[in-house]
C-alpha cells in the first residue's frame, strides 16, 4: 500500500516521544506530507528538526491538512504503556469518517474499538494496528539454520538509536552490493518497512518464536539487519531485548550507545560501562549460539563535534572495537567488519 | 474457593507433562480425589508415583469419578504451546454441563470458547483460566522498595524443579517461624497457591510489571519466595526468566539444577556449567539491583543415592555454595543462608 501520511504528534513533535513520526519522515518509503502539532503550526519540519531535512508543513488540525491530499493518518508518538490519549479520539474518528486510513503503533488495538470501527465503515477507511501480534508460535530452532548472516543491533539502553543504526547499516550494505534486509521489530520500524512484528506486544512465552519467524521469512537474503529493542540492563524492557537476542539467533551484534545517557530511561539505575555490556551480551549469546559484538555505534545527536570525537575515542579505548558516529559519520566501518562473515556463510548450516 | 479436584491427564499421568496434576497432589491446599488416565485405570496414584504418597484412584473416564464427589475438573497437563488437545473437548463439555467447575492452565482461554461458555451456563459451573493475564502495567520500580526479603528460584534449565524448591524453602522458613509467602508465577503454582499470575502469558512489554505487581502485593511479608520460570540459557523461554529476574527485584537467588539434564529442554544447546550460570545470573542482576546466588538445589529424582551424593559433592566443588538435595534432603540449608538477610531488612529502603 502506498500512502501519503499525515503524522499526528500534538504538542510532542519536537520531542523524542514523536520518534515514530521522525522515523517515518527520515526513512519511510511513503511520504509524510504534513504534521499536526498545534504548538508548532506555521513552521516546517526542517525548521524544527533540521536533521530530518523535510519541507513538510506543520499544521494545527486535521482540516488544515486537506491541501496536501493525505491518504492516511499516522499516530506519530509512542506514549509509554501504549494507551490512546483520550484527547486524540476525535481526530481519529474525523480521519476515518473522512476516508483517511489510520495507522497506529499503540499497544491499544484501535481496530477493536467500536467507535473507530464504525467510523471506518462510514469512511470506507482501514485501521492498521501495526503492533498487532501474530498467531502464537514457539521458538523451534529454525533460526539457527538460515542462509543469511544475521546481525542484531543491541543497546546500552532503550531509545538510543538501535533502529537508526540498523537502517544505516542496511543502507551501507546495499550500497556495497550486498542483498541486505532490514527486519522491523517495533512500531516505527514497521511503519518504515511496511512489514514486521512488534515484539514487545507478543505474549512472553512466544516472543522468541515471533522473532524467529521474521528471520526465517527473510532467511534467504545475504544479510539480515535486525532492529533491536530495549536494553539488557533496562529494568522494565530487558525481556524484550532477550527475545530478540535469542530469537534472531544472530551471528553478530552491533552495540548502540548514547554517550550522554547516564541512567536507564525512566529509572535511577546507571548504564553499565560499555565493556561490561559487551561481555554481558556475548555471555548470553554463548549459552545458546555464540556471537560477538563487531562494533559500537554512537548516537551523538546531543553532543557538539568535539565532544562527539571525544566520545568516539573513549569508546574505542574502552572496547577495542570499531566505533563510528551515527550522526556525523556512517555505518561503513560496521559493514567492513561484517564482510568476512558474509563471504564465509552462504549455504545453510 | 475450596474444591475437590479430578485431575485430567489422559495417557500422560506418569510423565513429566502432567506436572500440574503432580503439583496439585503434592502441594495443593485442595484435595485431588481422583485422576483420569485410561492407560493407568484401576491403580492408585502412589502405585504409579510413590513420591506423591496419595491413595487417590486412577479411573478411565469422567463418569467413573462420581463416587468420589469431585467439584472441579483440573486439566492436569501443560502441553508445549498450551493448545487444548481436540480429544479433551468432550470431557470438558461433560464436566461443565454436569456442574463441575473447570480449572485450566492452558494458554488457550477456555472461557472464550463459545461451546464451553454455553456448557458452563447449562451446568451453572465456572471456568477458571489460571493463565489469564492481568491488566497491562509497566514496571515502575516499586519492587525495589518492598519490606520483604525477596528470593527468586532460577534454573539451569526449564522444568528442573524451581517451583518445588520454592515451595520447600517456603515450608522450611515457616517451620522456623518466619512469615514466608510463596509467590506463584506459573499455572501449577497458581493452582497450588490459589492465586498468582502466569508470567509466560503476559504481553512481553508488561511482563516485568506483572511480576512486580505480585511482589508489591505481598511486600509486607518477611520473606517472599518467588517461583522462577524457564532458564536464562533456554533458547525459547529465557525472556520469561529475565522478566522474573528483573521484575521481582530479588535480594537473593537460589539456583535449581537437575544433574542428569545435559541439554536445554527441547533443544540441542548444552546446559552451561553451574559456575557460568551463577556468574551470568549475578551479572544480569548487577545491572539493575545486585543479588547473589545463595545456594544450589539439586533435583536428584532420577539418580540413585550414591549418584545423588556424588552430584552434591560436585556442585559444592564447582560453586563453593551451600548445596542441598531437594529429593533426599531438605531446604533448611538455604533458609540458614538467608537468615542474616532477614535480620538486616525489615524496613522499607
Short mmCIF file of C-alpha atoms in Angstrom, two decimals, chain A residues 80-82 107 131 138-141 144 199-209 231-240 242-244 246-247 266-267 269-270 272 277 280 283-284 287-289, chain B residues 80-82 107 131 138-141 144 199-209 231-240 242-244 246-247 266-267 269-270 272 277 280 283-284 287-289:
data_model
loop_
_atom_site.label_atom_id
_atom_site.label_comp_id
_atom_site.label_asym_id
_atom_site.label_seq_id
_atom_site.Cartn_x
_atom_site.Cartn_y
_atom_site.Cartn_z
CA UNK A 80 4.83 4.74 27.49
CA UNK A 81 2.30 1.99 28.08
CA UNK A 82 0.82 2.46 24.63
CA UNK A 107 -0.47 -1.22 22.37
CA UNK A 131 1.62 -3.64 16.83
CA UNK A 138 7.04 -21.27 20.00
CA UNK A 139 10.69 -20.86 19.04
CA UNK A 140 11.78 -24.03 17.22
CA UNK A 141 15.46 -23.50 16.41
CA UNK A 144 19.81 -21.46 13.65
CA UNK A 199 7.91 -7.98 19.61
CA UNK A 200 7.02 -6.01 22.73
CA UNK A 201 3.35 -6.77 22.06
CA UNK A 202 3.74 -10.56 21.79
CA UNK A 203 2.93 -12.98 24.60
CA UNK A 204 6.14 -13.53 26.58
CA UNK A 205 6.22 -17.31 26.00
CA UNK A 206 6.01 -16.76 22.24
CA UNK A 207 8.26 -13.71 21.93
CA UNK A 208 11.32 -15.70 20.78
CA UNK A 209 9.12 -17.55 18.28
CA UNK A 231 18.41 -2.89 26.51
CA UNK A 232 19.67 -5.82 28.57
CA UNK A 233 20.24 -3.51 31.56
CA UNK A 234 16.82 -1.84 31.38
CA UNK A 235 14.69 -2.85 34.40
CA UNK A 236 11.40 -2.90 32.50
CA UNK A 237 12.21 -3.79 28.89
CA UNK A 238 15.10 -6.27 29.10
CA UNK A 239 12.89 -9.35 28.48
CA UNK A 240 12.01 -7.98 25.03
CA UNK A 242 16.45 -11.02 25.28
CA UNK A 243 13.66 -12.24 22.99
CA UNK A 244 15.48 -10.52 20.13
CA UNK A 246 17.87 -15.45 21.35
CA UNK A 247 15.02 -15.45 18.82
CA UNK A 266 12.83 6.23 33.37
CA UNK A 267 14.88 4.68 36.20
CA UNK A 269 19.87 2.54 37.63
CA UNK A 270 23.14 3.61 35.98
CA UNK A 272 26.83 -0.14 32.83
CA UNK A 277 27.70 -4.57 28.27
CA UNK A 280 27.10 -9.49 29.11
CA UNK A 283 27.90 -14.23 27.61
CA UNK A 284 24.17 -14.57 26.99
CA UNK A 287 24.77 -20.08 26.15
CA UNK A 288 22.65 -20.57 23.00
CA UNK A 289 24.66 -19.65 19.89
CA UNK B 80 4.02 -27.19 24.93
CA UNK B 81 2.35 -24.24 23.25
CA UNK B 82 -0.65 -24.51 25.56
CA UNK B 107 -2.54 -20.69 27.03
CA UNK B 131 -3.15 -18.32 32.96
CA UNK B 138 4.62 -1.29 33.15
CA UNK B 139 7.34 -2.00 35.71
CA UNK B 140 7.70 1.12 37.90
CA UNK B 141 10.50 0.27 40.33
CA UNK B 144 12.83 -2.07 44.80
CA UNK B 199 4.05 -14.60 33.62
CA UNK B 200 4.59 -16.54 30.40
CA UNK B 201 1.12 -15.46 29.26
CA UNK B 202 1.66 -11.71 29.78
CA UNK B 203 2.50 -9.29 26.96
CA UNK B 204 6.29 -9.06 26.77
CA UNK B 205 6.42 -5.29 27.40
CA UNK B 206 4.40 -5.74 30.59
CA UNK B 207 5.96 -8.97 31.86
CA UNK B 208 8.27 -7.23 34.37
CA UNK B 209 5.33 -5.13 35.57
CA UNK B 231 16.10 -20.73 32.41
CA UNK B 232 18.43 -17.95 31.26
CA UNK B 233 20.15 -20.37 28.85
CA UNK B 234 16.93 -21.74 27.36
CA UNK B 235 16.60 -20.62 23.71
CA UNK B 236 12.80 -20.25 23.82
CA UNK B 237 11.87 -19.35 27.38
CA UNK B 238 14.71 -17.13 28.64
CA UNK B 239 12.77 -13.87 28.19
CA UNK B 240 10.24 -15.08 30.78
CA UNK B 242 14.50 -12.44 32.75
CA UNK B 243 11.08 -10.92 33.46
CA UNK B 244 11.16 -12.74 36.81
CA UNK B 246 14.26 -8.06 36.96
CA UNK B 247 10.57 -7.75 37.83
CA UNK B 266 13.70 -29.49 23.52
CA UNK B 267 16.95 -28.17 22.04
CA UNK B 269 22.18 -26.50 23.21
CA UNK B 270 24.18 -27.82 26.19
CA UNK B 272 26.24 -24.32 30.79
CA UNK B 277 25.22 -19.89 35.31
CA UNK B 280 25.52 -14.96 34.40
CA UNK B 283 25.93 -10.27 36.19
CA UNK B 284 22.38 -9.61 34.99
CA UNK B 287 22.98 -4.14 36.12
CA UNK B 288 19.67 -3.41 37.89
CA UNK B 289 19.89 -4.43 41.56
#
